[in-house]
JSON list of C-alpha atoms in Angstrom, two decimals:
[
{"chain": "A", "resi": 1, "resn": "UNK", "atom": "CA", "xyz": [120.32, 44.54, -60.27]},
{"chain": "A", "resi": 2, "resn": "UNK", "atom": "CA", "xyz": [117.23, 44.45, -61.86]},
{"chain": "A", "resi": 3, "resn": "UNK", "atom": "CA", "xyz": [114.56, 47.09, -62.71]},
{"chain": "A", "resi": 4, "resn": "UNK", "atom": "CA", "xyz": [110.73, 46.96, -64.60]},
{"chain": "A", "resi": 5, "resn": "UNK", "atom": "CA", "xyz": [109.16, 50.16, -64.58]},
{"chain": "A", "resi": 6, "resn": "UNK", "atom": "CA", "xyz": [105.28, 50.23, -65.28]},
{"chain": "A", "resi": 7, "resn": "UNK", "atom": "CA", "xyz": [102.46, 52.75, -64.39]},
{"chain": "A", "resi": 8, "resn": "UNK", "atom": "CA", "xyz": [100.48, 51.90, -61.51]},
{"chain": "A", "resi": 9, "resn": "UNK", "atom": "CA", "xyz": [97.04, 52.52, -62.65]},
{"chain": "A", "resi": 10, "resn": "UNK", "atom": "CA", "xyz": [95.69, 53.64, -65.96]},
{"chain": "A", "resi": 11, "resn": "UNK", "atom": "CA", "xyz": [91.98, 54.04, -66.73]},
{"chain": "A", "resi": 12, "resn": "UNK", "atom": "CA", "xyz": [90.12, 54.02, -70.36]},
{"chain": "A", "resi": 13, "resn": "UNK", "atom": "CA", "xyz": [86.67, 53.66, -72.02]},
{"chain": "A", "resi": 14, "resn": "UNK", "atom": "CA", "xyz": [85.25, 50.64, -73.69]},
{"chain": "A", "resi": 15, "resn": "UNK", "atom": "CA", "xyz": [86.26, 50.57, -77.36]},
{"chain": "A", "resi": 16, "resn": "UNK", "atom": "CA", "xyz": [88.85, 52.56, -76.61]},
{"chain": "A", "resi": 17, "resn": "UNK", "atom": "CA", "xyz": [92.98, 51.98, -77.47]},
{"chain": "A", "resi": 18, "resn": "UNK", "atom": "CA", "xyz": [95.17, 51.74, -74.17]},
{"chain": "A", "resi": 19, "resn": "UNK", "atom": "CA", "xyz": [99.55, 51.79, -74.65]},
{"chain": "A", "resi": 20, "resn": "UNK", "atom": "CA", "xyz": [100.95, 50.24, -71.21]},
{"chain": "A", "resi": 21, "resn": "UNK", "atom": "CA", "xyz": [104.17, 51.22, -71.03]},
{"chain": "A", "resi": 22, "resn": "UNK", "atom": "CA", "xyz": [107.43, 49.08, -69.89]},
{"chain": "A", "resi": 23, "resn": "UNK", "atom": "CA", "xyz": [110.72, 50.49, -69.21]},
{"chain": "A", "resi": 24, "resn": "UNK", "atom": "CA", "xyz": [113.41, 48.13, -67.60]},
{"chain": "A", "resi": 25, "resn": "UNK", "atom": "CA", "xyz": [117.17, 47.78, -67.00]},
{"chain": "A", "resi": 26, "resn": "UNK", "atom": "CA", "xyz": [118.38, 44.21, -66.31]},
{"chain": "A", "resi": 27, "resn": "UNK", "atom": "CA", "xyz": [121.74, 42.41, -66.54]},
{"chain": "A", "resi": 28, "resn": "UNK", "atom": "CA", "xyz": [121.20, 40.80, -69.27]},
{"chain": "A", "resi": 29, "resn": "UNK", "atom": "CA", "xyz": [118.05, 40.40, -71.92]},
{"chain": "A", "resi": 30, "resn": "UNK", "atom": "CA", "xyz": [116.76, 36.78, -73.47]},
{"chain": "A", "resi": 31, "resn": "UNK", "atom": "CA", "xyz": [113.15, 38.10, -74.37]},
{"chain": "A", "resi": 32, "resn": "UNK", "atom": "CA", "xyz": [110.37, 40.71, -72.81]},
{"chain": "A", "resi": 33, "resn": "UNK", "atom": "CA", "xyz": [106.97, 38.86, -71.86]},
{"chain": "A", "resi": 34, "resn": "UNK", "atom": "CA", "xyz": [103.63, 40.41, -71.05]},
{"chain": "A", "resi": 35, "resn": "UNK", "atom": "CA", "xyz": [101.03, 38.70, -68.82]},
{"chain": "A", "resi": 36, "resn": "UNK", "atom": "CA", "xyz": [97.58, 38.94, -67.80]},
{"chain": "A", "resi": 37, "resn": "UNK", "atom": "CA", "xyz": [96.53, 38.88, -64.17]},
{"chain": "A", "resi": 38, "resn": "UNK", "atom": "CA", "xyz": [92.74, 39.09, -62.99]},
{"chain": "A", "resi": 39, "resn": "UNK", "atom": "CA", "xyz": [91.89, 39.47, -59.51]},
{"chain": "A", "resi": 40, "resn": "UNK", "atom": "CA", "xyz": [92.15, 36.76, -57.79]},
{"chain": "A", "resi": 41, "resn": "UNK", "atom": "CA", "xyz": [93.21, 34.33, -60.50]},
{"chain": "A", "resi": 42, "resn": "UNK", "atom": "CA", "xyz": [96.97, 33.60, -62.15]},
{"chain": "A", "resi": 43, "resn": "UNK", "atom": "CA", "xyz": [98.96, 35.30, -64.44]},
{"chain": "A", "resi": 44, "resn": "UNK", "atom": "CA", "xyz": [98.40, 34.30, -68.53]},
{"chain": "A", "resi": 45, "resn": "UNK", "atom": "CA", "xyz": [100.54, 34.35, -71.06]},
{"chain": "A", "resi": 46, "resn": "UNK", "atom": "CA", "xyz": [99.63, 37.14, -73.51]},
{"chain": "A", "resi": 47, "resn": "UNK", "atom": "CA", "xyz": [102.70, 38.02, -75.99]},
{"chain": "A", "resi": 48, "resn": "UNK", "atom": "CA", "xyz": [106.49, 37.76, -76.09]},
{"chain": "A", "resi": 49, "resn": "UNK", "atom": "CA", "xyz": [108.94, 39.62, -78.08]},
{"chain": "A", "resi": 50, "resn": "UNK", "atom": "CA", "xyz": [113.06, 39.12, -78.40]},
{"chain": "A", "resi": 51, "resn": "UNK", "atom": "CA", "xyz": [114.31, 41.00, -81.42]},
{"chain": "A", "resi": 52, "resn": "UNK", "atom": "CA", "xyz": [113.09, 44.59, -81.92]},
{"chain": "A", "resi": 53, "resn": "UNK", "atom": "CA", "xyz": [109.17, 45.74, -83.39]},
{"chain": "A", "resi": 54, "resn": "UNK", "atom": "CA", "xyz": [106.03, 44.57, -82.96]},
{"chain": "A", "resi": 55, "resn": "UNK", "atom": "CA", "xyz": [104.24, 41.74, -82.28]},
{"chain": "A", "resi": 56, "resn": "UNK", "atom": "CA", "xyz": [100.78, 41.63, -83.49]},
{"chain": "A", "resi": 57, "resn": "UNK", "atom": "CA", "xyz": [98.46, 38.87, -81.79]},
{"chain": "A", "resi": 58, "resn": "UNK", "atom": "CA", "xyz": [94.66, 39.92, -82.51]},
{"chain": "A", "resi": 59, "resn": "UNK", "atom": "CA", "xyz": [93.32, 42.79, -80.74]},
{"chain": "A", "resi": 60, "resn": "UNK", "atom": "CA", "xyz": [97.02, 42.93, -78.55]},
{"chain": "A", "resi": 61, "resn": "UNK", "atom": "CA", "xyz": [100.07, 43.93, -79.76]},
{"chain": "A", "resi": 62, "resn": "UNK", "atom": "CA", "xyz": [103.19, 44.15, -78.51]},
{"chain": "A", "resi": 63, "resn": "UNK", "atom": "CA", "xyz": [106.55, 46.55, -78.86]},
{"chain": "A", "resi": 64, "resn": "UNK", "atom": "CA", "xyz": [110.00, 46.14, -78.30]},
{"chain": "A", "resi": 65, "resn": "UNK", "atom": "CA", "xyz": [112.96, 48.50, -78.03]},
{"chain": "A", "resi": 66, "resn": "UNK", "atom": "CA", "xyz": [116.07, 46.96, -77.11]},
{"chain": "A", "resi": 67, "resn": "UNK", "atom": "CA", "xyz": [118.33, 49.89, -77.18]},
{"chain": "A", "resi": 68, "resn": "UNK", "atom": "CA", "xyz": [116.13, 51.94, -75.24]},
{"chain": "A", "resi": 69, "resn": "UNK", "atom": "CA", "xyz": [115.15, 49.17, -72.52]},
{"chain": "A", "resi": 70, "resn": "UNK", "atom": "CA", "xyz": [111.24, 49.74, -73.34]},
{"chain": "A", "resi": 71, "resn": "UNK", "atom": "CA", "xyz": [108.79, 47.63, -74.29]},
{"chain": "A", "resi": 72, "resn": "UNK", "atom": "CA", "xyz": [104.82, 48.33, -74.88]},
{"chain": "A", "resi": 73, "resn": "UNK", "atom": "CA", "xyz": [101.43, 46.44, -74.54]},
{"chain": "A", "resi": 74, "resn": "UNK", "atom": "CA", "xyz": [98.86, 47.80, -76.99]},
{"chain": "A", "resi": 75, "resn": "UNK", "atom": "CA", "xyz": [95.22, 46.64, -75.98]},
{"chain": "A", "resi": 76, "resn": "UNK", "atom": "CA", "xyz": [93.01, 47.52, -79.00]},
{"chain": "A", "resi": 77, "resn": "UNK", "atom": "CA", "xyz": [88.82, 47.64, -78.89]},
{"chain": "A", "resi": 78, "resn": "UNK", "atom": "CA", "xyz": [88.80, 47.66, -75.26]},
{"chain": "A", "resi": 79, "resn": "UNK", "atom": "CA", "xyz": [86.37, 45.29, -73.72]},
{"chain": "A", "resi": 80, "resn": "UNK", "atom": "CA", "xyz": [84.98, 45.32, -69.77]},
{"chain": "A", "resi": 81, "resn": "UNK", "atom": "CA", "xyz": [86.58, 41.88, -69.62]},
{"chain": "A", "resi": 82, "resn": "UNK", "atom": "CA", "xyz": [89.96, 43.40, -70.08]},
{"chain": "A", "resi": 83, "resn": "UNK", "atom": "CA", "xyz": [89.94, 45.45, -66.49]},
{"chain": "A", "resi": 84, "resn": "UNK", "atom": "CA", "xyz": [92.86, 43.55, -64.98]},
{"chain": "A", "resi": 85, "resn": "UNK", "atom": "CA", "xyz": [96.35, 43.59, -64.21]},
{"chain": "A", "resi": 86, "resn": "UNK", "atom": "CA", "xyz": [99.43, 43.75, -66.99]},
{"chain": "A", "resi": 87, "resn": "UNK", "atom": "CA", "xyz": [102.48, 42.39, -65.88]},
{"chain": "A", "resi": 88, "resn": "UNK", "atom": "CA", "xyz": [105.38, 42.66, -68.02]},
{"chain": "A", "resi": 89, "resn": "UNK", "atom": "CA", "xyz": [108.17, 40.50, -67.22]},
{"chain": "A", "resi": 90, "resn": "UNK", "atom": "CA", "xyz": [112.08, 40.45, -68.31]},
{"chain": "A", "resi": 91, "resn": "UNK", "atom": "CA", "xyz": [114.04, 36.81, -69.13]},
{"chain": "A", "resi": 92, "resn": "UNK", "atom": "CA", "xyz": [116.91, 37.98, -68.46]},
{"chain": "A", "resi": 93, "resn": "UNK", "atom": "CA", "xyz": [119.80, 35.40, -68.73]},
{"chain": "A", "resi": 94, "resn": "UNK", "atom": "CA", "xyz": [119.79, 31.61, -70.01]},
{"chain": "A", "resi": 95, "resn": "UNK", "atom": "CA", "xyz": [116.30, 30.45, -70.81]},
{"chain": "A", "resi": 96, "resn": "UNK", "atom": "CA", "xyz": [114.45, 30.30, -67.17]},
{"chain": "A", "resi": 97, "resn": "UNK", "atom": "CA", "xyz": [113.39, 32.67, -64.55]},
{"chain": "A", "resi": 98, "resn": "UNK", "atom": "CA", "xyz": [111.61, 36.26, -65.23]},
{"chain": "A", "resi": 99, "resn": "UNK", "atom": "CA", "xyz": [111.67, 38.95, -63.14]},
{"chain": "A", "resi": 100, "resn": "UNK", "atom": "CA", "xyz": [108.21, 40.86, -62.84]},
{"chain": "A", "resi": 101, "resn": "UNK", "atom": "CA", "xyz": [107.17, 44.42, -62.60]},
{"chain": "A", "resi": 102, "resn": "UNK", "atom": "CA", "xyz": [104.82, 45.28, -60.49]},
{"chain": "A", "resi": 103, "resn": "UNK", "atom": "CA", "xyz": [101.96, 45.08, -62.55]},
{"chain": "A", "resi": 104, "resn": "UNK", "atom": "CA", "xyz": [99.72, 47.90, -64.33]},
{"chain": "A", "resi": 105, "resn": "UNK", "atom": "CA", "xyz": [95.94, 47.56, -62.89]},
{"chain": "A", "resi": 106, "resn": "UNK", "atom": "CA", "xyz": [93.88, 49.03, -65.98]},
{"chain": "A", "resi": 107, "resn": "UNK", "atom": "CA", "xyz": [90.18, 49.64, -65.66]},
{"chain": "A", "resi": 108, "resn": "UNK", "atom": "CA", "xyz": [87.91, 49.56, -68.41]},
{"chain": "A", "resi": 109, "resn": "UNK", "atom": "CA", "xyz": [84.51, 51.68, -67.51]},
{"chain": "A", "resi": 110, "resn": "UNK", "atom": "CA", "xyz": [81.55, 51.61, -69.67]},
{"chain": "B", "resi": 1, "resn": "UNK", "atom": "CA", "xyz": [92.96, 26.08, -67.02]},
{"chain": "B", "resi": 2, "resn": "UNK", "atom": "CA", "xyz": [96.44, 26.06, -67.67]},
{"chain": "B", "resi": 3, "resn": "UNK", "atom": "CA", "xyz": [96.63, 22.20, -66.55]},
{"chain": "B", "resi": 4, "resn": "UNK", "atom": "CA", "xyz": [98.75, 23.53, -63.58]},
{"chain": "B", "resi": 5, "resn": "UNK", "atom": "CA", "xyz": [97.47, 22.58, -60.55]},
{"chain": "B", "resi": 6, "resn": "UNK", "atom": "CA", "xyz": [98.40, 23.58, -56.73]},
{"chain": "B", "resi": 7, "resn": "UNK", "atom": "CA", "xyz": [96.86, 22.49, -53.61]},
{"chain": "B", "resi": 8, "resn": "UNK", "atom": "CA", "xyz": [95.76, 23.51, -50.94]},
{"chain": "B", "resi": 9, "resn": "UNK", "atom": "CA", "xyz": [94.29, 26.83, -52.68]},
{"chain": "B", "resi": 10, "resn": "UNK", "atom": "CA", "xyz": [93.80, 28.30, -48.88]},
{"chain": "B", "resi": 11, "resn": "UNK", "atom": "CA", "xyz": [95.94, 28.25, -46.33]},
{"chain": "B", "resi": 12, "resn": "UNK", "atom": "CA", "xyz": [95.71, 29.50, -42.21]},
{"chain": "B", "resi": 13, "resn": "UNK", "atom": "CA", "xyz": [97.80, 28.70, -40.09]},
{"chain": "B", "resi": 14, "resn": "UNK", "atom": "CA", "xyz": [99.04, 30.29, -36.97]},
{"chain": "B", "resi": 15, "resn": "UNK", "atom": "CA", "xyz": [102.76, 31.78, -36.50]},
{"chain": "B", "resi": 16, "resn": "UNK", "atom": "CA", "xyz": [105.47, 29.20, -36.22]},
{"chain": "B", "resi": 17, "resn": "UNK", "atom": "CA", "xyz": [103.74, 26.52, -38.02]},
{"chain": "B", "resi": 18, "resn": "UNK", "atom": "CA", "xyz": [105.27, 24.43, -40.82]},
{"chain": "B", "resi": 19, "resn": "UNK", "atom": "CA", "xyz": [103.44, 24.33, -43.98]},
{"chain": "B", "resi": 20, "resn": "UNK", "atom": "CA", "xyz": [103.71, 22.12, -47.21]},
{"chain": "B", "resi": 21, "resn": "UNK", "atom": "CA", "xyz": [102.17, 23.26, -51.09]},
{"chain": "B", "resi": 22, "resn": "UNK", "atom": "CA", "xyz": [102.10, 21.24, -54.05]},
{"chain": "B", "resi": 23, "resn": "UNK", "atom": "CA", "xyz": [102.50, 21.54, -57.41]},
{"chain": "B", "resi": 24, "resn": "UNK", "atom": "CA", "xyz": [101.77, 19.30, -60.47]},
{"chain": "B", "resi": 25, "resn": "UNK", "atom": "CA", "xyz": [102.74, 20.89, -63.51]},
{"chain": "B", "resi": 26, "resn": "UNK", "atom": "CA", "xyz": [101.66, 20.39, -67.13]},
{"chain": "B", "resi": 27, "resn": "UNK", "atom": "CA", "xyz": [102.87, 16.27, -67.63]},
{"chain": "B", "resi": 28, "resn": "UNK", "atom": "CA", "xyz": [105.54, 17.29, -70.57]},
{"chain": "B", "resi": 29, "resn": "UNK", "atom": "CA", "xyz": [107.10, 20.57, -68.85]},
{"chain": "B", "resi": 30, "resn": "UNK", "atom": "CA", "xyz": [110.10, 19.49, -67.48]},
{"chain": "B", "resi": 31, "resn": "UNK", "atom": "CA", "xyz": [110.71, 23.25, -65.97]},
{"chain": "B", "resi": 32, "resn": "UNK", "atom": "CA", "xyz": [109.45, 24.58, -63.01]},
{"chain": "B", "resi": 33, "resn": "UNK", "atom": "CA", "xyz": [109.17, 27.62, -61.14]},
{"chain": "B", "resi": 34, "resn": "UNK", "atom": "CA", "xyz": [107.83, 29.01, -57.67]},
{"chain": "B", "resi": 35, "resn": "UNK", "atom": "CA", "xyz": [107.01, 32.52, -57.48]},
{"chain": "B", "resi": 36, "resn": "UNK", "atom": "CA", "xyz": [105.63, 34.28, -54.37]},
{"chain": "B", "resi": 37, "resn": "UNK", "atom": "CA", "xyz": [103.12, 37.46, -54.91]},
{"chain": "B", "resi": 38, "resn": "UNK", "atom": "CA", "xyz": [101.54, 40.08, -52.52]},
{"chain": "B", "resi": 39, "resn": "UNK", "atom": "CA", "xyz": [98.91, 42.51, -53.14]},
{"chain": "B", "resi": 40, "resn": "UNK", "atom": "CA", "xyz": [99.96, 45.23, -55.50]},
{"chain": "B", "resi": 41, "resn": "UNK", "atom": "CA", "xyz": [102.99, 43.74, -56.65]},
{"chain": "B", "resi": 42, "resn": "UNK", "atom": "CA", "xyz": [104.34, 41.65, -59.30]},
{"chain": "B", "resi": 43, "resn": "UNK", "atom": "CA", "xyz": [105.11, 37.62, -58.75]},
{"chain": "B", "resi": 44, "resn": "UNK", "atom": "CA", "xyz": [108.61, 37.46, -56.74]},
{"chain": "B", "resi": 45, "resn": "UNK", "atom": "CA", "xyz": [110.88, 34.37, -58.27]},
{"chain": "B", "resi": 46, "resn": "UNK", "atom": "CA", "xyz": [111.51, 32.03, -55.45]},
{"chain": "B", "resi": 47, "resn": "UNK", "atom": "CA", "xyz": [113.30, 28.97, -56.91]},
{"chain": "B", "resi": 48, "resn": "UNK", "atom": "CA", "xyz": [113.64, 26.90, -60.36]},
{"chain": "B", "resi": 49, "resn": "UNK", "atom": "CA", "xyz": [113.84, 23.75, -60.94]},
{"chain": "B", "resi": 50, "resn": "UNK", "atom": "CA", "xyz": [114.89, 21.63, -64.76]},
{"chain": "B", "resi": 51, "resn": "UNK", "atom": "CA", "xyz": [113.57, 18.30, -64.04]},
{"chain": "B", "resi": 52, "resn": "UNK", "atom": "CA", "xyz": [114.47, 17.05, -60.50]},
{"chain": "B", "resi": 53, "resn": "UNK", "atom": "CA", "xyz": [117.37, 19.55, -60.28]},
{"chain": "B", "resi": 54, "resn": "UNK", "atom": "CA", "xyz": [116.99, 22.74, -58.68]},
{"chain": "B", "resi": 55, "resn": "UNK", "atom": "CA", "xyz": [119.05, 25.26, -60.24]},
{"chain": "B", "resi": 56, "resn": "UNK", "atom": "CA", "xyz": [118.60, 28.23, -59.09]},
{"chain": "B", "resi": 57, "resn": "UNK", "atom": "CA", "xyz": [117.41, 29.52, -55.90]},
{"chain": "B", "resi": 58, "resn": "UNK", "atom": "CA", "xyz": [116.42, 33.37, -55.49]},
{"chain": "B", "resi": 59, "resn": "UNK", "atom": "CA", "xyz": [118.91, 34.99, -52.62]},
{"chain": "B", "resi": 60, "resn": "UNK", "atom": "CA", "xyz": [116.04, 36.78, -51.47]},
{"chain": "B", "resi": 61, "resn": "UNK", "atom": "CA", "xyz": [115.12, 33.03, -50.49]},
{"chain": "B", "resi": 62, "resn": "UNK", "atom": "CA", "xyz": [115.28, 32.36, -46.53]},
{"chain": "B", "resi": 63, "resn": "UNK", "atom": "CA", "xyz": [116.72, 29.16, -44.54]},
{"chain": "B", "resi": 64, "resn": "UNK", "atom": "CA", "xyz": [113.03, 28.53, -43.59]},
{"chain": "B", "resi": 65, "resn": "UNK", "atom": "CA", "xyz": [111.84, 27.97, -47.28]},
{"chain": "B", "resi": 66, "resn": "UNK", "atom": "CA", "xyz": [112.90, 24.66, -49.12]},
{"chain": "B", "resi": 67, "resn": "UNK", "atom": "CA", "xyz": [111.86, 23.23, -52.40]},
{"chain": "B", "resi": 68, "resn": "UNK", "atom": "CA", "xyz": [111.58, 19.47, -53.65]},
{"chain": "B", "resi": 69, "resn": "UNK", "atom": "CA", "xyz": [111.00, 17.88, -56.85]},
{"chain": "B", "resi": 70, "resn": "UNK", "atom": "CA", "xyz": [111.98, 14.50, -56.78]},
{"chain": "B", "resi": 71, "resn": "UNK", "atom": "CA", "xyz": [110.82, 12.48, -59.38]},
{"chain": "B", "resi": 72, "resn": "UNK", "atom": "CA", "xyz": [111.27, 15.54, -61.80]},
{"chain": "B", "resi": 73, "resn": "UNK", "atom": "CA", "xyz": [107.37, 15.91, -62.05]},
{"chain": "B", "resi": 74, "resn": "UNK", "atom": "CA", "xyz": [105.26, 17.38, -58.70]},
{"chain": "B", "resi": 75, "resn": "UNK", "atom": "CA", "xyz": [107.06, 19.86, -56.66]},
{"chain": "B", "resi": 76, "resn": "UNK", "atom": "CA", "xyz": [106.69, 21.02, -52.97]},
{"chain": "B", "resi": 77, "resn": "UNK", "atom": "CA", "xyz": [107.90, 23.73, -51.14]},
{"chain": "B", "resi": 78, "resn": "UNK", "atom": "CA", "xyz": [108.17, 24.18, -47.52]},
{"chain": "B", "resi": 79, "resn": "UNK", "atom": "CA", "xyz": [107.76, 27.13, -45.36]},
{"chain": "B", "resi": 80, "resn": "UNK", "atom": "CA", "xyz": [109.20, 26.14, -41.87]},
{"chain": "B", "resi": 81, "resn": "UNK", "atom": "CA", "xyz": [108.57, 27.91, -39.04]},
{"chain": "B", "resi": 82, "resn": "UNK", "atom": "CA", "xyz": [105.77, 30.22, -40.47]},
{"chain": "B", "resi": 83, "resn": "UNK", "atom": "CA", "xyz": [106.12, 33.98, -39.80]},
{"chain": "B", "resi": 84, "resn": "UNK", "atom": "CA", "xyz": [103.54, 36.70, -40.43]},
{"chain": "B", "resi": 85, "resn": "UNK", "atom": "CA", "xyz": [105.58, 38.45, -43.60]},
{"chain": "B", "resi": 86, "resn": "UNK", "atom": "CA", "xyz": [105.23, 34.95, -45.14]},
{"chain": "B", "resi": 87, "resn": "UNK", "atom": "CA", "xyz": [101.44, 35.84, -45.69]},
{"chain": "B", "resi": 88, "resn": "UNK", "atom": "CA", "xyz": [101.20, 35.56, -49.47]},
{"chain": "B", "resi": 89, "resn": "UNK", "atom": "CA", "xyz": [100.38, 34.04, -52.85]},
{"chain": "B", "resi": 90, "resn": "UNK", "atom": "CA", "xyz": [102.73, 31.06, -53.60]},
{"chain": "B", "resi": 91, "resn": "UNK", "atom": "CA", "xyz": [102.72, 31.01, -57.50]},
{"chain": "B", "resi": 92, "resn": "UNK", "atom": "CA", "xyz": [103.82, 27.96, -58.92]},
{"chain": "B", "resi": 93, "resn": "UNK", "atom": "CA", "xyz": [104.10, 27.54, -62.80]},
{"chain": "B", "resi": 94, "resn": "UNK", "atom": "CA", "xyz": [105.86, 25.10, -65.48]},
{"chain": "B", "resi": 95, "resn": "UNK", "atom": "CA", "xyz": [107.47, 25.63, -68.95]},
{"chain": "B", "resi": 96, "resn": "UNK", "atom": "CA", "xyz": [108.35, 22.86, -71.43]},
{"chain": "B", "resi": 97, "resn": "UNK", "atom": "CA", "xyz": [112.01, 24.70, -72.57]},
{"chain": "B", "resi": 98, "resn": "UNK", "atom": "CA", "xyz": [111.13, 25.12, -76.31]},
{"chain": "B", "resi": 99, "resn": "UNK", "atom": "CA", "xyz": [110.32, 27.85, -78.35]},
{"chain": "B", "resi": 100, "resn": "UNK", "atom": "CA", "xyz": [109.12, 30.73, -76.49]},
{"chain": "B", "resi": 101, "resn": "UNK", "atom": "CA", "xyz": [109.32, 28.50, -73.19]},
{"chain": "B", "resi": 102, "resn": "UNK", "atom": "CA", "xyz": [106.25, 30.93, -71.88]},
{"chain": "B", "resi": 103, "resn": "UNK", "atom": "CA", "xyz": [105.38, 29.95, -68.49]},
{"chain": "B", "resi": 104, "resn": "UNK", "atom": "CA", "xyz": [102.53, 28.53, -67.22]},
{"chain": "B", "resi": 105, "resn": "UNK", "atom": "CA", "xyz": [100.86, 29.43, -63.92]},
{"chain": "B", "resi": 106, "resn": "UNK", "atom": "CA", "xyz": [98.64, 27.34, -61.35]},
{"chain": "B", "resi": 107, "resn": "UNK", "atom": "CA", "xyz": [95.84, 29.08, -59.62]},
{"chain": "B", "resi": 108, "resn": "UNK", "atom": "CA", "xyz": [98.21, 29.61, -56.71]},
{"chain": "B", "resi": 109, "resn": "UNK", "atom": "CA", "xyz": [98.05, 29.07, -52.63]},
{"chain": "B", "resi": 110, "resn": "UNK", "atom": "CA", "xyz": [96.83, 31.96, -50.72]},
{"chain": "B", "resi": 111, "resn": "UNK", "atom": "CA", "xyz": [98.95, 31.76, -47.57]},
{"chain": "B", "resi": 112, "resn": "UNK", "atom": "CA", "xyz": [98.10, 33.42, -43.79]},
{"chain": "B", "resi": 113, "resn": "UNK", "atom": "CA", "xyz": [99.81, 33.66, -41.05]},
{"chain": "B", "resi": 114, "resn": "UNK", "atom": "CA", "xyz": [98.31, 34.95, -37.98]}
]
């Protein structure tokens, strides 16, 4: 079966650095996405990783640890705009379908 | 904007009712996904489609639910016989298969059943 692991909540200050955490164990593994999600509104794409490091992508950046099944979403300079929900999603065989967590609602207070 | 589109965006409709969603997807994706969502929890895959094939179906997936894309560009699915745990967002998105093949999501339908 299939298993994504991600905080529920987390809460941090504008300006501030945030680490969402991602922990999964899946059948098989063809790449680790992360996704925003505002309320109300559809996911977006936000990074994707496949072979092992990070992935740096302007104020986001995201890790990968294959052999540990854990992945993480780094959210520098925090911005109000960047309350939402972080999904992080696993491909896990062929090239199609991901299977979700259950999302990481971060709030970003003044 | 992702260029996915879905309509209606609202749904109500009353136990035991049939309802129909659409989906176009971005003109060059020829993949296609639905995805249902409820509050507090991440988007649930549904069913897949490459082109006008559908080829792969979620087992979670009841009898009442079928999917169509028949020209291998719009897609509907079909909730028959509506019942109150169907209440949901219906997620549709569309990937083109290369590189990162990162999907694309619509806006969604917000489905209720009373």
């Amino acid at each position: 079966g299939q298993n994504i692991d991600q905080p529920t909540e987390m809460t941090a200050t504008e300006g501030a650095i945030v680490q969402i955490n991602c922990t999964y164990q899946t059948s098989g593994f063809n790449g680790l996405f992360w996704y925003q999600q505002h309320a109300g509104e559809a996911p977006t794409f936000l990074s994707y990783n496949v072979l092992d490091g990070l992935e740096e992508k302007g104020r986001f950046s995201s890790f990968l640890s294959r052999s540990k099944g854990y992945s993480y979403l780094l959210l520098k300079e925090l911005q109000m705009k960047d309350s939402a929900s972080y999904l992080c999603a696993v491909r896990d065989k062929g090239y199609s379908t991901l299977t979700f967590g259950k999302g990481t609602m971060l709030l970003v207070s003044p | 904007d992702t260029g996915v589109s879905q309509d209606p965006r609202h749904k109500i409709t009353k136990r035991g009712q049939n309802v129909t969603f659409r989906c176009d997807p971005i003109s060059e994706h020829n993949r296609l996904y639905w995805y249902r969502q409820t509050l507090g929890q991440g988007p649930e895959f549904l069913t897949y489609f490459q082109n006008e094939a559908q080829l792969e179906k979620s087992r979670l997936l009841s009898d009442r639910f079928s999917a169509e894309r028949p020209k291998g560009s719009f897609s509907t699915l079909e909730i028959q016989r509506t019942e109150q745990g169907d209440s949901a967002m219906y997620l549709c998105a569309s990937s083109s298969g290369v590189g990162y093949n990162e999907q694309f999501f619509g806006p969604g339908t917000r489905l209720t059943v009373l």
